[in-house]
């Protein structure tokens, strides 16, 4: 009923706009016969969209689209398929994820056997590689997320091997790599890392957080071409999932060079907001370098007015900074990367330079420290349209949830993680206990409190497909291994809200909501066509929907085979 009324209204608005002036110039492209969910302010529906010179010029009923069609207009009759604003990913690693995908890629492999087989065949196929390098292994496959060097030696013993976990916070190395880096029983853990050891104290093959650097510093430097090829792969994946706007979650200068190189060649098929990586050990001394990087690389489709701070690690390995000790570890509350005073000084200095601050915070203490730091910045510099955001935000003290609205900070969730999979049931909840586990990924509570939120994937940590994230946000159930139990159902949100998290809300986060994120006349023609209407299928099938076409500024950047 409401849907029909809005459709009539949209058509009427389109007709009035046309009737008021001369007949419009013909459009380059008209999509019609579609279920167009516009994500405009009224969340209205339409049937047709006309595109001219990269922008949307008409949204409304099929009949009213006719004046925009001439012989030169390409017309796609979509027979009820769905059209949405192209998706935004508010936290993704297109370069490092793409580089990893082109190396020894262990993402999605379900068993130890499959992982070992892949490493073995990769090593055999790359006899001249000095290192076996790659990653994506799932922590839950190994007891305590702690694979051994012996296991890796069984498939690579002639060369060093360095394989990152899918979450990016642990690395699995073989004996050759430990020997080359001289990491032994005598090596102390670094301040922000942990060397996993056997009962006698000998390094066992897994390195957490900064401990990985003990070996990483011996890795051969990657070439500019490897970075650019990786980014091209990341963009290919993004466009195939309907994504055309990306928040690069942690940009090094090499990453920025890759973006600039592809943009100069006209091959950067996404609009990018790069969050410049901040070395928290250097603190405020980083600011001049970041200001210089911002100036140098803001060009074309790349914007650079954002910085990334890692406030802590991850819960699975007890490196997240938490308010109360981990269960079974009475003296262990993880470790913040920054003490509160240093964090506040850093945030204040960055905010003063006009940067948007993007923080990785997972534990409840890291989240609270982040709110405190952003509050200190605002107090010192005065309020402005900063759109600071906190990503991951896994474990809350519920008292902090209203601070998103109060402080104007955006909650940047990765909704695909908000289900009762093994990461939660085996690696996370046992370390927190039931009472605190209630406050994992409280997406519904943030929404109910009036806070702004946006969604991202954190690819290559997990799938980049926004439809998978939407499904879990709506169902709070695991999708990849069959339907699991519903987890914290009270935190689920509606499909319209889930879609908004990957469109208009994420566009707000990346400062492009005036140009993208909804289908409205005047906005850029960033559009996606899906093979089915998400509102007409059971929520458990959202992830089955397929992207047929992705348009960036009216130009095709992805088309499914056979469409
Ligand atoms: Zn990330």
Coordinates of C-alpha atoms in Angstrom, one line a residue, residues 16-501:
X16 CA 5.9 17.7 -13.1
X17 CA 9.6 18.2 -13.6
X18 CA 9.3 17.3 -17.2
X19 CA 6.0 19.2 -17.8
X20 CA 7.5 22.4 -16.3
X21 CA 10.2 22.7 -18.9
X22 CA 11.2 21.8 -22.4
X23 CA 11.3 18.1 -23.3
X24 CA 14.5 16.6 -21.9
X25 CA 17.6 15.7 -23.9
X26 CA 17.6 12.0 -24.6
X27 CA 19.3 9.9 -22.0
X28 CA 22.3 7.7 -22.6
X29 CA 20.7 4.8 -20.7
X30 CA 17.3 3.9 -19.4
X31 CA 16.7 1.0 -17.0
X32 CA 13.0 0.2 -16.9
X33 CA 10.6 -2.4 -15.7
X34 CA 12.6 -2.8 -12.6
X35 CA 11.9 -2.9 -8.9
X36 CA 13.9 0.3 -8.1
X37 CA 14.5 0.7 -4.4
X38 CA 15.8 4.3 -4.3
X39 CA 17.0 4.6 -0.6
X40 CA 16.0 8.3 -0.9
X41 CA 14.7 10.1 2.2
X42 CA 11.2 8.5 1.9
X43 CA 12.7 5.1 1.0
X44 CA 10.5 5.3 -2.1
X45 CA 10.2 2.8 -5.0
X46 CA 10.2 3.4 -8.7
X47 CA 10.2 1.5 -12.0
X48 CA 12.6 3.3 -14.2
X49 CA 15.9 5.3 -14.0
X50 CA 17.4 7.4 -16.8
X51 CA 21.1 8.2 -17.0
X52 CA 22.8 11.0 -18.9
X53 CA 26.5 12.0 -18.8
X54 CA 27.2 9.8 -15.8
X55 CA 24.3 11.2 -13.7
X56 CA 20.8 10.2 -12.9
X57 CA 18.4 12.5 -14.7
X58 CA 15.1 10.8 -14.0
X59 CA 13.6 8.3 -11.5
X60 CA 10.0 7.3 -11.7
X61 CA 7.3 5.2 -13.5
X62 CA 8.0 3.4 -16.8
X63 CA 5.5 5.5 -18.7
X64 CA 7.2 8.8 -17.5
X65 CA 10.6 7.6 -18.7
X66 CA 9.6 7.6 -22.3
X67 CA 10.5 11.3 -23.0
X68 CA 14.1 10.4 -22.1
X69 CA 14.3 7.7 -24.8
X70 CA 15.5 8.4 -28.3
X71 CA 17.2 6.2 -31.0
X72 CA 20.6 6.7 -29.4
X73 CA 19.4 5.7 -25.9
X74 CA 20.3 2.2 -24.6
X75 CA 17.3 0.7 -23.0
X76 CA 17.5 -2.2 -20.5
X77 CA 14.1 -3.9 -19.8
X78 CA 14.7 -5.6 -16.5
X79 CA 11.5 -7.6 -16.1
X80 CA 11.1 -7.0 -12.4
X81 CA 14.8 -7.3 -11.4
X82 CA 16.0 -5.1 -8.6
X83 CA 17.9 -1.9 -9.0
X84 CA 19.7 -0.4 -6.0
X85 CA 22.2 2.4 -5.5
X86 CA 25.7 0.7 -6.0
X87 CA 27.1 -0.4 -2.7
X88 CA 29.7 1.3 -0.5
X89 CA 32.1 -0.7 1.7
X90 CA 33.0 1.4 4.7
X91 CA 36.0 -0.7 5.7
X92 CA 37.9 -2.8 3.2
X93 CA 41.5 -3.6 2.3
X94 CA 41.5 -3.7 -1.6
X95 CA 45.3 -3.6 -2.0
X96 CA 46.5 -6.0 0.7
X97 CA 43.5 -8.2 0.1
X98 CA 44.2 -8.3 -3.6
X99 CA 47.9 -8.9 -3.1
X100 CA 47.1 -11.8 -0.8
X101 CA 44.5 -13.3 -3.2
X102 CA 47.3 -13.4 -5.9
X103 CA 49.7 -15.2 -3.5
X104 CA 49.2 -18.4 -1.6
X105 CA 45.5 -17.8 -0.9
X106 CA 44.0 -19.8 1.9
X107 CA 40.7 -17.9 2.3
X108 CA 37.6 -20.1 2.5
X109 CA 39.5 -23.4 2.8
X110 CA 37.5 -25.4 5.4
X111 CA 40.0 -28.0 6.8
X112 CA 43.6 -28.4 7.8
X113 CA 44.0 -31.0 4.9
X114 CA 42.7 -28.5 2.4
X115 CA 45.0 -25.8 3.7
X116 CA 48.1 -28.0 3.7
X117 CA 47.3 -29.3 0.2
X118 CA 47.0 -25.7 -1.1
X119 CA 50.3 -24.7 0.4
X120 CA 52.0 -27.8 -1.0
X121 CA 50.7 -27.3 -4.5
X122 CA 51.4 -23.5 -4.4
X123 CA 55.0 -24.2 -3.4
X124 CA 55.4 -26.8 -6.1
X125 CA 54.0 -24.3 -8.7
X126 CA 56.4 -21.6 -7.6
X127 CA 59.8 -23.3 -7.3
X128 CA 61.7 -20.0 -7.8
X129 CA 59.8 -18.1 -5.0
X130 CA 62.3 -17.3 -2.2
X131 CA 59.5 -17.3 0.4
X132 CA 56.1 -19.0 0.4
X133 CA 53.9 -16.1 1.3
X134 CA 50.1 -15.5 1.5
X135 CA 47.4 -16.0 4.0
X136 CA 43.7 -16.2 4.8
X137 CA 43.7 -19.3 7.0
X138 CA 40.8 -19.5 9.4
X139 CA 41.8 -19.5 13.1
X140 CA 38.9 -21.8 14.1
X141 CA 40.4 -24.7 12.1
X142 CA 43.3 -25.0 14.4
X143 CA 43.1 -25.8 18.2
X144 CA 43.2 -22.4 20.0
X145 CA 43.8 -20.8 16.6
X146 CA 47.4 -21.9 17.1
X147 CA 48.9 -23.9 14.2
X148 CA 52.4 -25.3 14.6
X149 CA 55.6 -24.9 12.6
X150 CA 55.8 -28.7 12.4
X151 CA 52.6 -28.8 10.4
X152 CA 53.9 -26.2 8.0
X153 CA 57.3 -27.8 7.8
X154 CA 55.5 -31.0 6.6
X155 CA 54.6 -29.2 3.4
X156 CA 57.4 -26.5 3.1
X157 CA 60.8 -27.3 4.6
X158 CA 63.2 -26.0 1.9
X159 CA 62.2 -22.3 2.2
X160 CA 60.8 -19.9 4.8
X161 CA 57.0 -19.6 4.8
X162 CA 54.9 -16.7 6.2
X163 CA 51.1 -17.1 6.1
X164 CA 48.8 -14.5 7.7
X165 CA 45.5 -15.5 9.4
X166 CA 42.3 -14.3 7.8
X167 CA 41.9 -11.7 10.5
X168 CA 45.3 -10.2 9.9
X169 CA 46.3 -10.4 13.6
X170 CA 48.2 -13.8 13.6
X171 CA 50.9 -15.2 11.4
X172 CA 51.9 -18.8 10.9
X173 CA 55.6 -19.5 10.1
X174 CA 57.7 -22.5 9.5
X175 CA 61.0 -23.5 11.1
X176 CA 63.1 -22.0 8.3
X177 CA 61.4 -18.6 8.8
X178 CA 62.0 -18.7 12.6
X179 CA 65.6 -19.7 12.1
X180 CA 66.2 -17.0 9.5
X181 CA 64.8 -14.3 11.8
X182 CA 66.7 -15.8 14.8
X183 CA 63.5 -16.1 16.8
X184 CA 64.3 -18.6 19.6
X185 CA 63.4 -19.5 23.1
X186 CA 65.5 -16.6 24.3
X187 CA 63.5 -14.0 22.2
X188 CA 61.3 -11.9 24.3
X189 CA 57.7 -11.0 23.3
X190 CA 57.5 -7.5 21.9
X191 CA 55.3 -5.0 23.8
X192 CA 52.3 -5.4 21.5
X193 CA 52.6 -8.9 20.5
X194 CA 53.0 -12.5 21.6
X195 CA 55.2 -15.4 20.4
X196 CA 53.2 -18.6 20.9
X197 CA 55.5 -21.3 22.5
X198 CA 55.4 -25.0 23.4
X199 CA 55.6 -26.2 27.0
X200 CA 59.3 -25.7 27.1
X201 CA 59.2 -22.1 25.8
X202 CA 60.3 -22.7 22.3
X203 CA 58.4 -20.7 19.6
X204 CA 55.8 -23.0 18.2
X205 CA 55.0 -21.4 14.9
X206 CA 52.3 -18.8 15.5
X207 CA 53.0 -15.1 16.0
X208 CA 50.4 -12.6 17.3
X209 CA 50.2 -8.9 16.4
X210 CA 53.6 -7.2 16.5
X211 CA 55.4 -10.4 17.1
X212 CA 54.9 -11.1 13.3
X213 CA 57.2 -8.2 12.6
X214 CA 60.2 -10.2 14.0
X215 CA 59.9 -12.3 10.8
X216 CA 58.1 -9.9 8.5
X217 CA 61.2 -7.6 8.4
X218 CA 63.0 -10.3 6.4
X219 CA 60.3 -10.6 3.8
X220 CA 61.4 -9.4 0.3
X221 CA 59.9 -6.0 -0.5
X222 CA 56.9 -6.2 -2.9
X223 CA 57.2 -4.4 -6.2
X224 CA 54.9 -1.5 -7.3
X225 CA 53.5 -3.8 -9.9
X226 CA 52.6 -6.4 -7.2
X227 CA 50.7 -3.7 -5.3
X228 CA 49.0 -2.5 -8.5
X229 CA 48.1 -6.0 -9.6
X230 CA 46.7 -6.7 -6.1
X231 CA 44.5 -3.5 -6.3
X232 CA 43.2 -4.5 -9.7
X233 CA 42.2 -7.8 -8.2
X234 CA 40.5 -6.1 -5.3
X235 CA 38.6 -3.9 -7.6
X236 CA 37.5 -6.8 -9.8
X237 CA 36.1 -8.5 -6.7
X238 CA 34.4 -5.3 -5.5
X239 CA 32.7 -4.5 -8.8
X240 CA 31.5 -8.1 -9.1
X241 CA 29.6 -7.6 -5.8
X242 CA 28.1 -4.3 -6.9
X243 CA 30.5 -2.1 -5.0
X244 CA 31.7 1.2 -6.5
X245 CA 32.7 3.2 -3.3
X246 CA 35.4 1.9 -1.0
X247 CA 36.9 3.2 2.3
X248 CA 40.5 1.9 2.2
X249 CA 40.9 0.9 5.8
X250 CA 44.6 1.3 6.2
X251 CA 46.7 3.0 3.4
X252 CA 50.4 2.8 3.3
X253 CA 52.3 5.0 0.8
X254 CA 52.8 1.9 -1.4
X255 CA 49.0 1.4 -1.4
X256 CA 48.5 5.1 -2.3
X257 CA 51.0 4.7 -5.2
X258 CA 48.9 1.8 -6.5
X259 CA 45.7 3.8 -6.3
X260 CA 47.4 6.7 -8.1
X261 CA 48.8 4.4 -10.8
X262 CA 45.5 2.8 -11.6
X263 CA 43.6 6.1 -11.5
X264 CA 46.1 7.6 -13.9
X265 CA 45.4 4.7 -16.3
X266 CA 41.7 5.2 -16.0
X267 CA 41.4 1.8 -14.3
X268 CA 40.4 2.8 -10.8
X269 CA 36.8 1.4 -11.0
X270 CA 35.7 2.7 -7.6
X271 CA 35.6 5.9 -5.7
X272 CA 38.0 5.6 -2.9
X273 CA 38.4 7.3 0.5
X274 CA 41.8 6.3 1.8
X275 CA 42.4 6.1 5.5
X276 CA 46.1 6.9 5.9
X277 CA 47.8 4.5 8.3
X278 CA 49.0 6.1 11.5
X279 CA 52.0 4.6 13.4
X280 CA 50.7 4.9 16.9
X281 CA 54.2 4.4 18.4
X282 CA 55.2 7.8 16.8
X283 CA 51.9 9.5 18.0
X284 CA 51.6 13.2 17.2
X285 CA 55.0 13.2 15.4
X286 CA 53.1 11.4 12.6
X287 CA 50.9 14.4 11.8
X288 CA 53.2 16.3 9.3
X289 CA 53.9 13.1 7.3
X290 CA 50.1 12.4 7.1
X291 CA 49.4 16.0 6.0
X292 CA 52.0 15.6 3.2
X293 CA 50.6 12.3 2.1
X294 CA 47.1 13.7 2.0
X295 CA 48.2 16.6 -0.3
X296 CA 50.2 14.3 -2.6
X297 CA 47.7 11.6 -3.3
X298 CA 44.3 13.4 -3.3
X299 CA 43.5 13.2 -7.0
X300 CA 40.9 11.9 -9.4
X301 CA 38.8 9.2 -7.7
X302 CA 41.0 9.1 -4.7
X303 CA 40.3 11.2 -1.6
X304 CA 42.8 11.1 1.3
X305 CA 41.3 13.2 4.1
X306 CA 41.1 10.3 6.6
X307 CA 43.5 8.6 9.0
X308 CA 43.4 5.1 10.5
X309 CA 44.4 4.4 14.1
X310 CA 44.6 0.9 15.5
X311 CA 43.4 1.1 19.2
X312 CA 43.8 -2.6 20.0
X313 CA 44.0 -6.2 18.6
X314 CA 41.3 -8.9 18.5
X315 CA 39.3 -10.9 21.1
X316 CA 40.1 -14.3 19.6
X317 CA 43.8 -14.0 20.7
X318 CA 43.2 -11.9 23.8
X319 CA 44.9 -8.9 22.2
X320 CA 41.7 -6.7 22.3
X321 CA 41.7 -4.2 25.1
X322 CA 38.9 -5.1 27.6
X323 CA 37.6 -3.6 30.8
X324 CA 37.5 -6.8 32.8
X325 CA 40.0 -9.7 32.5
X326 CA 39.5 -12.5 30.0
X327 CA 37.9 -15.6 31.6
X328 CA 40.6 -17.9 32.8
X329 CA 43.3 -15.2 32.6
X330 CA 42.8 -13.1 35.7
X331 CA 45.6 -10.7 34.9
X332 CA 45.0 -10.3 31.2
X333 CA 42.9 -7.4 29.9
X334 CA 44.6 -7.3 26.5
X335 CA 46.6 -4.2 25.7
X336 CA 45.6 -0.9 24.2
X337 CA 48.0 0.3 21.6
X338 CA 47.8 3.8 23.0
X339 CA 47.5 5.0 26.6
X340 CA 44.5 7.4 27.0
X341 CA 46.5 10.6 27.3
X342 CA 48.6 9.8 24.2
X343 CA 45.4 8.7 22.3
X344 CA 43.7 12.0 23.2
X345 CA 46.7 14.1 22.2
X346 CA 46.9 12.2 18.8
X347 CA 43.2 12.5 18.1
X348 CA 43.2 16.2 19.0
X349 CA 46.1 16.9 16.7
X350 CA 44.6 15.0 13.7
X351 CA 41.2 16.5 14.2
X352 CA 42.7 19.9 14.3
X353 CA 44.2 19.2 10.9
X354 CA 40.7 18.5 9.6
X355 CA 41.2 14.7 9.2
X356 CA 38.4 12.3 9.6
X357 CA 39.5 9.8 12.2
X358 CA 38.9 6.1 11.5
X359 CA 39.7 3.8 14.5
X360 CA 40.0 0.1 14.8
X361 CA 38.6 -0.7 18.2
X362 CA 37.3 -4.1 19.3
X363 CA 37.3 -4.5 23.1
X364 CA 35.1 -2.5 25.4
X365 CA 38.1 -0.7 26.9
X366 CA 39.4 0.3 23.4
X367 CA 36.0 1.5 22.4
X368 CA 35.7 3.6 25.6
X369 CA 39.2 5.0 25.1
X370 CA 38.3 5.9 21.5
X371 CA 35.2 7.8 22.5
X372 CA 37.2 9.6 25.2
X373 CA 39.9 10.6 22.6
X374 CA 37.3 11.8 20.1
X375 CA 35.5 13.7 22.9
X376 CA 38.8 15.4 23.9
X377 CA 39.5 16.4 20.3
X378 CA 36.0 17.9 20.0
X379 CA 36.4 19.8 23.3
X380 CA 39.8 21.2 22.2
X381 CA 39.0 22.0 18.6
X382 CA 35.2 22.7 18.7
X383 CA 32.5 20.8 16.9
X384 CA 32.7 20.3 13.1
X385 CA 31.4 18.0 10.5
X386 CA 34.1 15.4 11.2
X387 CA 32.3 12.1 10.7
X388 CA 34.8 10.2 12.8
X389 CA 34.0 6.5 13.0
X390 CA 34.9 3.4 15.0
X391 CA 35.3 0.2 13.0
X392 CA 34.7 -3.4 14.2
X393 CA 33.2 -2.4 17.6
X394 CA 32.7 -5.9 18.8
X395 CA 32.4 -5.8 22.6
X396 CA 30.6 -3.0 24.4
X397 CA 30.0 -1.8 27.9
X398 CA 26.3 -1.0 27.1
X399 CA 26.8 2.4 28.9
X400 CA 28.9 3.5 25.9
X401 CA 26.3 2.7 23.2
X402 CA 24.5 6.1 23.4
X403 CA 27.9 7.9 22.8
X404 CA 27.6 7.4 19.1
X405 CA 24.6 9.7 18.9
X406 CA 25.8 12.0 21.7
X407 CA 29.2 12.5 20.1
X408 CA 28.2 12.3 16.4
X409 CA 30.5 9.3 15.9
X410 CA 29.6 6.7 13.3
X411 CA 29.4 3.0 14.3
X412 CA 31.2 1.1 11.5
X413 CA 30.1 -2.5 11.8
X414 CA 31.1 -5.6 9.9
X415 CA 27.7 -7.3 10.1
X416 CA 28.8 -10.6 8.5
X417 CA 30.6 -11.3 11.8
X418 CA 27.4 -10.9 13.9
X419 CA 26.4 -14.5 14.0
X420 CA 27.0 -17.5 16.2
X421 CA 29.8 -19.1 14.2
X422 CA 32.9 -20.8 15.6
X423 CA 34.7 -17.5 16.0
X424 CA 32.0 -16.5 18.5
X425 CA 31.1 -19.8 20.1
X426 CA 34.6 -21.3 20.4
X427 CA 37.1 -18.5 20.4
X428 CA 35.2 -15.4 21.7
X429 CA 32.3 -16.3 24.1
X430 CA 34.4 -18.6 26.3
X431 CA 36.9 -15.8 26.9
X432 CA 34.1 -13.3 27.9
X433 CA 31.4 -15.4 29.7
X434 CA 27.7 -15.1 28.9
X435 CA 27.0 -11.7 30.6
X436 CA 29.5 -9.7 28.6
X437 CA 28.9 -11.8 25.4
X438 CA 25.4 -10.3 25.3
X439 CA 27.0 -7.0 24.2
X440 CA 28.8 -8.3 21.1
X441 CA 27.9 -6.5 17.9
X442 CA 24.9 -4.6 19.2
X443 CA 23.8 -3.2 15.9
X444 CA 20.1 -3.0 16.8
X445 CA 20.9 -1.2 20.1
X446 CA 23.0 1.4 18.3
X447 CA 20.2 2.0 15.8
X448 CA 17.6 2.2 18.6
X449 CA 19.8 4.8 20.4
X450 CA 19.7 7.1 17.4
X451 CA 23.3 6.6 16.5
X452 CA 24.6 6.6 12.9
X453 CA 26.0 3.4 11.6
X454 CA 27.5 2.1 8.3
X455 CA 28.6 -1.3 7.1
X456 CA 31.8 -2.7 5.7
X457 CA 33.4 -6.1 5.0
X458 CA 37.0 -5.8 6.2
X459 CA 37.9 -8.0 3.2
X460 CA 40.1 -10.0 2.9
X461 CA 39.3 -10.8 6.6
X462 CA 35.9 -11.9 5.4
X463 CA 33.8 -12.0 2.2
X464 CA 33.4 -8.6 0.5
X465 CA 29.8 -9.5 -0.7
X466 CA 27.5 -6.9 0.9
X467 CA 24.5 -9.2 0.4
X468 CA 26.0 -11.7 2.9
X469 CA 26.5 -8.9 5.4
X470 CA 22.9 -7.7 4.9
X471 CA 21.6 -11.2 5.4
X472 CA 23.3 -11.7 8.7
X473 CA 22.3 -8.2 9.9
X474 CA 18.7 -9.2 9.3
X475 CA 18.9 -12.9 10.5
X476 CA 21.8 -13.0 13.0
X477 CA 22.5 -16.5 11.6
X478 CA 25.6 -18.0 10.0
X479 CA 25.2 -18.4 6.2
X480 CA 28.4 -20.1 5.0
X481 CA 28.0 -23.4 6.7
X482 CA 24.3 -24.0 6.5
X483 CA 21.7 -22.4 8.8
X484 CA 23.0 -22.2 12.3
X485 CA 21.2 -21.1 15.4
X486 CA 20.0 -17.5 15.7
X487 CA 22.4 -15.4 17.8
X488 CA 21.3 -12.4 19.8
X489 CA 18.1 -12.0 17.8
X490 CA 17.3 -8.8 19.8
X491 CA 20.1 -7.0 17.9
X492 CA 18.9 -7.8 14.4
X493 CA 17.7 -5.0 12.1
X494 CA 15.3 -4.7 9.2
X495 CA 16.2 -5.2 5.5
X496 CA 15.7 -1.5 4.7
X497 CA 18.1 -0.6 7.5
X498 CA 20.6 -3.2 6.4
X499 CA 20.5 -1.9 2.8
X500 CA 21.0 1.7 4.1
X501 CA 24.1 0.5 5.9

